[in-house]
Amino acid sequence: MIDEERKKTIEELVHQKSWLALREELAEWPLPEVADLLLELEKADRVLVFRMLPRRISGDVFSYMESEHRKGLLKDLTDEETRHLLASLTPDDRTTLFEELPGQVTQHLLNLLSAEDLHETRQLLGYPEESVGRLMTPDYVAVRPEWSVSEALDHIRNKGKRSETINVIYVTDDSWKLLDALELQKFILARSNDKVQQIMDDSFVSLNAFEDREQAVFVMQKYDLFALPVVDTDGVLIGMVTIDDVFDVAQKEATEDFHKGAAVTPLKTSYREASVWSLYRKRVGWLMTLVVVNLASSGVIAAYEDMLSAAIALAFFIPLLIDSGGNAGAQSATLMVRAIATGDIKMDQWVKTISKEMKVGIAIGLTMALGSMILGYFRGGFEIGIVVGLTMITLVVAANIIGTLLPFLLLRLRFDPAVASGPLITSIIDAVGLLIYFSIATVVLGHMG
Amino acid sequence: MIDEERKKTIEELVHQKSWLALREELAEWPLPEVADLLLELEKADRVLVFRMLPRRISGDVFSYMESEHRKGLLKDLTDEETRHLLASLTPDDRTTLFEELPGQVTQHLLNLLSAEDLHETRQLLGYPEESVGRLMTPDYVAVRPEWSVSEALDHIRNKGKRSETINVIYVTDDSWKLLDALELQKFILARSNDKVQQIMDDSFVSLNAFEDREQAVFVMQKYDLFALPVVDTDGVLIGMVTIDDVFDVAQKEATEDFHKGAAVTPLKTSYREASVWSLYRKRVGWLMTLVVVNLASSGVIAAYEDMLSAAIALAFFIPLLIDSGGNAGAQSATLMVRAIATGDIKMDQWVKTISKEMKVGIAIGLTMALGSMILGYFRGGFEIGIVVGLTMITLVVAANIIGTLLPFLLLRLRFDPAVASGPLITSIIDAVGLLIYFSIATVVLGHMG
């Protein structure tokens, strides 16, 4: 990682305008660290250092930078510099960049592309957002089954320099229909006279370019793949997705789910890059919406105000009961949300899951009810003890059911189930909990009192 | 994926005891799907089908199965079968298996290993749990800088059959000190007379076997690597970690963080595999602990019981205020927890982060205060409006500060910050919120009333 000393050296070189020394110093650094360094420099220095980078690495360094800094840097480059930069990006990194930029900027940048790159980029941008098509690169290497291994290796040597990775080689027929996906090592380990079809295993997994990018995460993880071929509806090979990009997607999706689960509209940048104003906007909407849900709880209290005045000891248990219910609901909901996100539970397993969660709820509810009944007895007497205990078991079971059902319901309605796991479920269960509490209190206290 | 029809075919073949046909049918399936199929079969059939698998694939299929099923299957195999199975596992998969099993079973299985495998396994199990060492495999291919590319390729062909992947080839000196990590494609693209040292770029990233496995996630994601060399403290190459295993770790760690954030002790298995009893145990402990925190809230209410009786309109706003505070706190805490987990924010950035969150808190607090003040005015008059509005802004800012500090504090105390994001923060802020609410009410109502 970057230590302060190395950063200082660079800063000095910049201020002494020792461009050649700077170039030499940076040429030896791993690219992600050059990207980190740029991030740490003053804005003015950043452009200067970026311009100094050897052209063959500047595209890669740019791709390693965070989106906010990429945008900033682009503004400071001349059209000519931008043209070179865009040409040096890999097709998938170019698509990602265009996705992040405002429409007008993208339009301007498209004008700077070569005819070939423009065609390619237009095509990739034609796939839906968050689709597999947006992640793929068309720079793969494909061979024919009737070629010999040594012919194939010659072809790989020829085409491989342009390809992002040649760890996986594809086999297609004359019309580019995908026949197989073979690891490069198979070619190395085979005899050179063998035909490609002799080393084929006819077993491969591919995805359609229009599928959701989360499918790529599932499939690559399930099959332990480094690269995944992407085909059109006729099975024709149109690109490949590499595991580094899919890994990034998995981390991004997990972060989005964390944020959604905490009632934060997912940030488009990292937290560190996010401005106070954007954090405000991403949070306040949900908080205000939840106020509406919370008003239901307040409404329940208002409806039972007389009762509460008459038996103020009931107030003591409000936080205890509604928080316990909310917590149990959040547990169930989070277990569901994550199990759905990782493919552990499917939509059609909801009945089985509910029954499991009901059993867990009854067990937990009984345990919690026993404890809180004793508390209630000491605090408010026998009747309050009964009310609190009965409320606890009913509420925990109800919370488990709501916490299990809500994610499935959201999934069914084509919303992201992730929003169910935190504040939303807590707020809903608070209102339900108060209603259960006061209803039980009315019956028990009315009957016994 | 497995359709019902294919599953039925298999079941029929099992019941007709058509072992040869079964063997042929399964030989064409991708291995993860064979693992899925086993999972769907009756327990008795499962062992039968597993025994039928060609020996060269049974180890891989076993590795693709989920841990509960692996344990079940092991029980039904004879010692001789287990011996063959263990021998066919890759060293890293073997370590993972032993990690999952109870100590006694592991001891028994160690007796079934060959002398060489036993030595290797003992060594891998010697690294701490969740360390990089536990993830690595010693089956890598290494070459010497003075060799020619064609000599190196011969060596790769020789050793490569045993290696999990030869996508990355390591260069070491005579004492096995790691000098470089080169992608296989570099050897393919180079001229065969070139020396290995001519294609070396002297730029590689490695990890120490004792480092936390989360480091492997960070590093592989940052540098877009397929395989990561693992060294001892002298820089000697002792193994490699491949991206498929690290990808699994990243997903597992995210799931653990989700569960911890919802006050669930992380499950060791998938949700689907978890029993009702284990779900009960993983949840009830935290819920009971949180009851203790909730009692603080109840204590605050008890302390202000007289005031609440006198101005029962205050009760109306309790859920609204404490939920809003809890939600804002959960937002901050979750943003922190995830930013810390992904390496976006470091420990030493806590001061900067707090100041950012305070600004966000003030902006959100003002917005929310305005809304709730109006509500308060209509519901309980001018004074209540003032109390509610003042409480909201104070509470939201306090919630943001607590939500930001708690994860850093936990990190500092070497706890996992993930536990801060959900119910824990909500419960703490509920107590704080009630205290703020009644304190402000005392001052305002006492002063004005």
Coordinates of C-alpha atoms in Angstrom, one line a residue, chain B:
Chain B
M1 CA -30.4 -26.6 -13.6
I2 CA -32.1 -29.9 -12.7
D3 CA -35.5 -30.4 -14.1
E4 CA -38.0 -32.8 -12.5
E5 CA -37.8 -35.1 -15.6
R6 CA -34.1 -35.7 -15.3
K7 CA -34.4 -36.3 -11.6
K8 CA -37.1 -38.8 -12.2
T9 CA -35.0 -40.6 -14.8
I10 CA -32.2 -40.9 -12.2
E11 CA -34.6 -42.1 -9.5
E12 CA -35.9 -44.8 -11.9
L13 CA -32.4 -45.9 -12.8
V14 CA -31.6 -46.2 -9.1
H15 CA -34.7 -48.3 -8.4
Q16 CA -34.0 -50.5 -11.3
K17 CA -30.5 -50.9 -10.1
S18 CA -29.3 -49.9 -13.6
W19 CA -25.9 -48.8 -12.3
L20 CA -24.2 -48.7 -15.7
A21 CA -26.8 -46.6 -17.3
L22 CA -26.8 -44.3 -14.3
R23 CA -23.1 -43.9 -14.5
E24 CA -23.3 -43.0 -18.2
E25 CA -26.2 -40.6 -17.6
L26 CA -24.3 -38.8 -14.8
A27 CA -21.0 -38.6 -16.6
E28 CA -22.3 -36.0 -18.9
W29 CA -23.7 -33.6 -16.2
P30 CA -21.7 -30.6 -14.9
L31 CA -20.4 -31.5 -11.4
P32 CA -22.3 -28.9 -9.4
E33 CA -25.5 -30.2 -10.9
V34 CA -24.6 -33.8 -9.8
A35 CA -24.1 -32.3 -6.3
D36 CA -27.5 -30.6 -6.5
L37 CA -29.1 -33.9 -7.6
L38 CA -27.7 -35.8 -4.7
L39 CA -29.2 -33.2 -2.4
E40 CA -32.6 -33.8 -3.9
L41 CA -32.6 -37.6 -3.7
E42 CA -33.7 -39.7 -0.7
K43 CA -31.0 -40.3 1.8
A44 CA -30.7 -44.0 0.9
D45 CA -30.5 -43.3 -2.8
R46 CA -27.9 -40.6 -2.2
V47 CA -25.2 -43.0 -1.0
L48 CA -26.0 -45.4 -3.8
V49 CA -25.7 -42.8 -6.5
F50 CA -22.6 -41.3 -4.9
R51 CA -20.9 -44.7 -4.9
M52 CA -21.7 -45.1 -8.6
L53 CA -19.8 -41.9 -9.6
P54 CA -16.6 -42.4 -11.5
R55 CA -13.8 -42.0 -9.0
R56 CA -12.1 -39.1 -10.8
I57 CA -15.2 -36.9 -10.3
S58 CA -16.5 -38.1 -6.9
G59 CA -14.1 -35.8 -4.9
D60 CA -15.2 -32.8 -6.9
V61 CA -18.8 -33.6 -6.6
F62 CA -18.3 -34.1 -2.8
S63 CA -16.7 -30.6 -2.6
Y64 CA -19.6 -29.0 -4.3
M65 CA -22.1 -30.4 -1.8
E66 CA -23.3 -28.4 1.2
S67 CA -21.7 -29.1 4.5
E68 CA -24.6 -30.9 6.2
H69 CA -24.9 -33.3 3.3
R70 CA -21.2 -34.0 3.3
K71 CA -21.4 -35.0 7.0
G72 CA -24.4 -37.2 6.4
L73 CA -22.7 -38.9 3.4
L74 CA -19.5 -39.6 5.3
K75 CA -21.3 -41.5 7.9
D76 CA -22.7 -43.9 5.3
L77 CA -19.4 -44.6 3.6
T78 CA -17.1 -47.5 4.6
D79 CA -13.6 -46.7 5.8
E80 CA -12.2 -47.9 2.5
E81 CA -14.6 -45.6 0.5
T82 CA -13.7 -42.7 2.8
R83 CA -10.0 -43.3 2.2
H84 CA -10.4 -43.0 -1.5
L85 CA -12.7 -40.0 -1.2
L86 CA -10.2 -38.1 1.0
A87 CA -7.3 -38.9 -1.4
S88 CA -9.3 -37.4 -4.3
L89 CA -10.0 -34.1 -2.6
T90 CA -7.8 -31.1 -3.2
P91 CA -5.8 -30.1 -0.2
D92 CA -7.8 -26.9 0.4
D93 CA -11.2 -28.7 0.1
R94 CA -9.8 -31.3 2.6
T95 CA -8.9 -28.6 5.1
T96 CA -12.4 -27.1 4.7
L97 CA -14.0 -30.5 5.4
F98 CA -11.9 -31.1 8.5
E99 CA -12.8 -27.7 9.8
E100 CA -16.5 -28.4 9.6
L101 CA -16.4 -31.8 11.3
P102 CA -16.4 -32.5 15.1
G103 CA -12.9 -33.1 16.5
Q104 CA -13.4 -36.9 17.0
V105 CA -14.5 -37.4 13.4
T106 CA -11.6 -35.4 12.1
Q107 CA -9.2 -37.6 14.2
H108 CA -10.7 -40.7 12.7
L109 CA -10.4 -39.4 9.2
L110 CA -6.8 -38.3 9.6
N111 CA -6.0 -42.0 10.2
L112 CA -7.3 -42.8 6.8
L113 CA -5.0 -40.4 5.0
S114 CA -1.8 -41.4 3.2
A115 CA 1.4 -40.3 5.0
E116 CA 2.0 -37.5 2.5
D117 CA -1.6 -36.2 2.6
L118 CA -1.6 -36.4 6.4
H119 CA 1.6 -34.3 6.6
E120 CA 0.1 -31.7 4.2
T121 CA -3.3 -31.6 6.1
R122 CA -1.6 -31.3 9.5
Q123 CA 0.3 -28.3 8.2
L124 CA -2.7 -26.6 6.7
L125 CA -4.8 -27.2 9.8
G126 CA -1.9 -25.6 11.8
Y127 CA -2.9 -22.1 10.5
P128 CA -5.5 -20.2 12.5
E129 CA -9.1 -20.4 11.7
E130 CA -10.2 -17.9 9.0
S131 CA -6.6 -17.4 8.1
V132 CA -5.2 -17.3 4.5
G133 CA -3.3 -20.5 5.3
R134 CA -6.6 -22.4 5.7
L135 CA -7.7 -21.4 2.2
M136 CA -4.5 -22.2 0.3
T137 CA -3.5 -25.3 -1.7
P138 CA 0.2 -26.3 -2.0
D139 CA -0.4 -27.6 -5.5
Y140 CA 1.0 -24.7 -7.5
V141 CA 3.5 -24.7 -10.3
A142 CA 6.8 -22.8 -9.9
V143 CA 9.6 -22.2 -12.4
R144 CA 13.1 -20.6 -12.1
P145 CA 14.1 -17.3 -13.7
E146 CA 17.1 -18.9 -15.6
W147 CA 15.0 -21.4 -17.4
S148 CA 13.9 -20.8 -21.0
V149 CA 10.2 -20.4 -21.7
S150 CA 10.1 -23.8 -23.5
E151 CA 11.7 -25.5 -20.5
A152 CA 9.2 -23.7 -18.3
L153 CA 6.3 -24.9 -20.4
D154 CA 7.7 -28.5 -20.3
H155 CA 7.7 -28.2 -16.5
I156 CA 4.2 -26.8 -16.5
R157 CA 3.0 -29.7 -18.6
N158 CA 4.6 -32.1 -16.2
K159 CA 3.4 -30.6 -12.9
G160 CA 0.2 -29.0 -14.2
K161 CA -1.9 -32.1 -14.1
R162 CA -1.8 -32.2 -10.4
S163 CA -2.3 -28.4 -9.9
E164 CA -5.7 -26.9 -9.2
T165 CA -5.0 -24.2 -11.7
I166 CA -2.1 -23.2 -13.8
N167 CA -3.5 -19.8 -14.8
V168 CA -0.8 -18.3 -12.8
I169 CA 2.8 -19.6 -12.7
Y170 CA 5.2 -18.6 -9.9
V171 CA 8.9 -17.8 -10.3
T172 CA 11.1 -18.7 -7.3
D173 CA 14.8 -18.8 -6.6
D174 CA 16.6 -21.9 -5.5
S175 CA 15.5 -21.5 -1.9
W176 CA 11.8 -21.2 -3.0
K177 CA 11.7 -17.4 -2.3
L178 CA 8.9 -15.9 -4.4
L179 CA 10.3 -13.7 -7.2
D180 CA 7.3 -13.1 -9.4
A181 CA 3.8 -14.3 -10.4
L182 CA 3.1 -14.6 -14.1
E183 CA -0.1 -15.4 -15.9
L184 CA 0.2 -18.6 -18.1
Q185 CA -0.7 -16.5 -21.1
K186 CA 2.7 -14.7 -20.8
F187 CA 4.4 -18.0 -21.4
I188 CA 2.2 -18.8 -24.4
L189 CA 2.7 -15.4 -25.9
A190 CA 6.5 -15.3 -25.4
R191 CA 9.1 -16.8 -27.7
S192 CA 10.2 -20.2 -26.6
N193 CA 13.9 -19.3 -26.5
D194 CA 13.3 -16.4 -24.2
K195 CA 14.5 -16.8 -20.6
V196 CA 11.8 -16.7 -17.9
Q197 CA 13.5 -13.6 -16.4
Q198 CA 12.9 -11.8 -19.7
I199 CA 9.2 -12.1 -19.3
M200 CA 9.2 -11.3 -15.6
D201 CA 7.7 -7.9 -14.6
D202 CA 8.9 -8.0 -10.9
S203 CA 5.5 -6.9 -9.8
F204 CA 3.4 -9.2 -7.7
V205 CA 1.2 -9.2 -4.6
S206 CA 1.4 -11.9 -2.0
L207 CA -0.1 -12.5 1.4
N208 CA 1.3 -14.1 4.5
A209 CA -0.4 -17.4 5.5
F210 CA -1.2 -16.1 8.9
E211 CA -3.2 -13.1 7.7
D212 CA -6.9 -12.9 7.9
R213 CA -8.8 -14.4 5.0
E214 CA -10.6 -11.1 4.5
Q215 CA -7.3 -9.7 3.4
A216 CA -7.4 -12.1 0.5
V217 CA -10.8 -10.7 -0.4
F218 CA -9.5 -7.1 -0.3
V219 CA -6.3 -7.8 -2.3
M220 CA -7.8 -10.0 -5.0
Q221 CA -10.6 -7.5 -5.6
K222 CA -8.3 -4.6 -5.6
Y223 CA -5.7 -6.1 -8.0
D224 CA -8.2 -8.2 -10.1
L225 CA -6.2 -11.4 -9.5
F226 CA -7.2 -15.0 -10.3
A227 CA -4.7 -16.5 -7.9
L228 CA -2.8 -15.1 -5.0
P229 CA 0.6 -16.5 -3.8
V230 CA 0.9 -17.2 -0.1
V231 CA 4.3 -16.9 1.6
D232 CA 5.9 -17.4 5.0
T233 CA 7.6 -14.6 6.9
D234 CA 10.8 -15.1 4.9
G235 CA 9.0 -14.6 1.6
V236 CA 9.2 -18.3 0.7
L237 CA 6.3 -19.6 -1.4
I238 CA 4.2 -22.1 0.5
G239 CA 0.9 -22.1 -1.5
M240 CA -1.7 -20.3 -3.4
V241 CA -5.2 -19.1 -2.9
T242 CA -7.6 -19.2 -5.9
I243 CA -10.3 -16.7 -6.6
D244 CA -13.2 -19.2 -6.5
D245 CA -12.5 -19.9 -2.8
V246 CA -12.0 -16.2 -2.1
F247 CA -15.3 -15.4 -3.8
D248 CA -17.0 -17.9 -1.5
V249 CA -15.3 -16.3 1.5
A250 CA -16.5 -12.8 0.4
Q251 CA -20.1 -14.1 0.1
K252 CA -19.9 -15.9 3.5
E253 CA -18.5 -12.9 5.2
A254 CA -21.2 -10.7 3.8
T255 CA -23.9 -13.2 5.0
E256 CA -22.3 -13.2 8.4
D257 CA -22.4 -9.4 8.5
F258 CA -26.0 -9.4 7.5
H259 CA -26.9 -11.9 10.2
K260 CA -24.8 -10.1 12.9
G261 CA -26.4 -6.8 11.9
A262 CA -29.8 -8.4 12.6
A263 CA -28.8 -9.8 16.0
V264 CA -28.5 -13.3 14.7
T265 CA -25.3 -15.3 15.7
P266 CA -24.0 -16.3 12.2
L267 CA -25.4 -19.7 11.1
K268 CA -22.7 -22.2 10.2
T269 CA -24.8 -23.7 7.5
S270 CA -27.2 -22.2 4.9
Y271 CA -30.6 -21.2 6.2
R272 CA -32.2 -24.0 4.3
E273 CA -30.0 -26.6 6.1
A274 CA -30.4 -25.0 9.5
S275 CA -32.6 -26.8 12.0
V276 CA -35.4 -25.1 14.0
W277 CA -33.3 -25.8 17.2
S278 CA -30.2 -24.2 15.8
L279 CA -32.1 -21.2 14.5
Y280 CA -33.6 -20.9 18.0
R281 CA -30.2 -20.9 19.6
K282 CA -28.7 -18.4 17.2
R283 CA -31.5 -15.9 17.8
V284 CA -32.7 -16.2 21.4
G285 CA -29.4 -15.2 23.1
W286 CA -29.2 -11.8 21.4
L287 CA -32.9 -11.2 21.9
M288 CA -32.6 -11.8 25.7
T289 CA -29.5 -9.6 25.8
L290 CA -31.4 -6.8 24.0
V291 CA -34.2 -7.1 26.6
V292 CA -31.6 -5.9 29.1
V293 CA -30.9 -2.9 26.9
N294 CA -34.7 -2.3 26.5
L295 CA -35.1 -2.3 30.2
A296 CA -33.2 0.9 30.2
S297 CA -35.9 2.4 28.1
S298 CA -38.6 1.0 30.4
G299 CA -36.6 2.5 33.3
V300 CA -36.7 5.9 31.7
I301 CA -40.5 5.6 31.3
A302 CA -40.9 4.5 34.9
A303 CA -38.9 7.5 36.1
Y304 CA -41.2 9.9 34.2
E305 CA -44.4 8.0 34.9
D306 CA -46.0 10.9 36.8
M307 CA -45.2 13.3 34.0
L308 CA -46.6 10.9 31.4
S309 CA -49.8 10.5 33.4
A310 CA -50.2 14.3 33.7
A311 CA -49.5 14.9 29.9
I312 CA -50.7 11.7 28.3
A313 CA -50.4 13.3 24.9
L314 CA -46.7 12.8 25.2
A315 CA -47.3 9.0 24.9
F316 CA -48.6 9.6 21.4
F317 CA -45.2 10.6 20.1
I318 CA -43.1 7.9 21.8
P319 CA -43.2 5.4 18.9
L320 CA -42.7 8.2 16.3
L321 CA -39.7 9.7 18.0
I322 CA -37.8 6.6 19.2
D323 CA -38.4 4.8 15.9
S324 CA -37.2 7.8 13.9
G325 CA -34.1 8.0 16.1
G326 CA -33.5 4.3 15.8
N327 CA -33.9 4.4 12.0
A328 CA -31.5 7.3 11.6
G329 CA -29.0 5.5 13.9
A330 CA -29.4 2.3 12.0
Q331 CA -28.7 4.2 8.7
S332 CA -25.5 5.7 10.0
A333 CA -24.3 2.5 11.6
T334 CA -25.0 0.4 8.5
L335 CA -23.2 2.9 6.3
M336 CA -20.2 2.7 8.6
V337 CA -20.3 -1.1 9.0
R338 CA -20.3 -1.7 5.3
A339 CA -17.7 1.0 4.5
I340 CA -15.4 -0.5 7.1
A341 CA -16.0 -4.1 5.8
T342 CA -15.2 -3.1 2.2
G343 CA -12.2 -1.1 3.2
D344 CA -13.8 2.1 2.1
I345 CA -13.2 3.7 5.5
K346 CA -10.3 3.0 7.8
M347 CA -10.1 3.2 11.6
D348 CA -8.1 6.5 11.6
Q349 CA -10.8 8.3 9.6
W350 CA -13.3 8.3 12.4
V351 CA -13.0 12.0 13.2
K352 CA -13.6 13.1 9.6
T353 CA -16.5 10.7 9.4
I354 CA -18.1 11.8 12.6
S355 CA -18.1 15.4 11.4
K356 CA -19.6 14.4 8.1
E357 CA -22.4 12.4 9.8
M358 CA -23.1 15.3 12.2
K359 CA -23.7 17.6 9.2
V360 CA -26.0 15.0 7.6
G361 CA -27.7 14.5 11.0
I362 CA -28.4 18.2 11.4
A363 CA -29.9 18.4 7.9
I364 CA -32.0 15.4 8.4
G365 CA -32.9 16.4 12.0
L366 CA -34.1 19.8 10.8
T367 CA -36.3 18.4 8.1
M368 CA -37.8 15.8 10.5
A369 CA -38.2 18.3 13.3
L370 CA -40.2 20.6 11.1
G371 CA -42.6 17.9 10.1
S372 CA -43.0 16.5 13.6
M373 CA -43.4 19.9 15.2
I374 CA -46.4 20.6 13.0
L375 CA -47.8 17.2 14.0
G376 CA -47.2 17.9 17.6
Y377 CA -48.9 21.3 17.4
F378 CA -52.1 19.8 16.0
R379 CA -52.1 16.9 18.3
G380 CA -51.2 18.5 21.7
G381 CA -50.8 22.2 21.2
F382 CA -48.0 24.7 21.0
E383 CA -45.9 23.4 23.9
I384 CA -46.1 19.7 22.8
G385 CA -45.1 20.9 19.3
I386 CA -42.0 22.6 20.7
V387 CA -41.1 19.5 22.8
V388 CA -41.5 17.1 19.9
G389 CA -39.6 19.3 17.4
L390 CA -36.7 19.8 19.7
T391 CA -36.6 16.2 20.7
M392 CA -36.5 15.1 17.0
I393 CA -33.5 17.3 16.0
T394 CA -31.5 16.4 19.2
L395 CA -32.3 12.8 18.8
V396 CA -31.5 12.4 15.1
V397 CA -28.1 14.1 15.6
A398 CA -27.4 12.0 18.7
A399 CA -28.5 8.9 16.7
N400 CA -26.1 9.8 13.9
I401 CA -23.2 10.2 16.3
I402 CA -23.9 7.0 18.2
G403 CA -24.5 5.1 15.0
T404 CA -21.2 6.3 13.7
L405 CA -19.2 5.9 16.8
L406 CA -20.4 2.4 17.9
P407 CA -18.9 0.5 14.9
F408 CA -15.6 2.3 15.3
L409 CA -15.7 1.6 19.1
L410 CA -16.4 -2.1 18.5
L411 CA -13.6 -2.3 15.9
R412 CA -11.2 -0.7 18.4
L413 CA -12.2 -3.2 21.1
R414 CA -11.6 -5.9 18.5
F415 CA -15.3 -6.9 18.2
D416 CA -16.9 -7.2 14.8
P417 CA -18.5 -3.8 14.0
A418 CA -21.3 -5.6 12.1
V419 CA -23.3 -6.2 15.3
A420 CA -23.8 -2.5 15.6
S421 CA -26.0 -2.0 12.5
G422 CA -29.4 -3.2 13.6
P423 CA -31.3 -4.1 16.7
L424 CA -28.4 -3.2 19.1
I425 CA -28.2 0.4 17.8
T426 CA -32.0 0.7 17.7
S427 CA -32.4 -0.5 21.3
I428 CA -29.6 1.8 22.6
I429 CA -31.1 4.8 20.8
D430 CA -34.6 4.1 22.1
A431 CA -33.4 4.5 25.7
V432 CA -31.4 7.7 24.7
G433 CA -34.4 9.0 22.8
L434 CA -36.8 8.6 25.7
L435 CA -34.3 10.3 28.1
I436 CA -34.0 13.2 25.7
Y437 CA -37.7 13.4 25.1
F438 CA -38.7 13.5 28.8
S439 CA -35.8 15.8 29.7
I440 CA -36.9 18.3 27.1
A441 CA -40.5 17.9 28.1
T442 CA -39.6 18.6 31.8
V443 CA -37.9 21.8 30.9
V444 CA -40.4 23.1 28.3
L445 CA -43.6 22.0 30.1
G446 CA -42.2 23.0 33.5
H447 CA -41.2 26.3 32.2
M448 CA -44.2 27.1 30.1
G449 CA -46.9 25.2 32.0

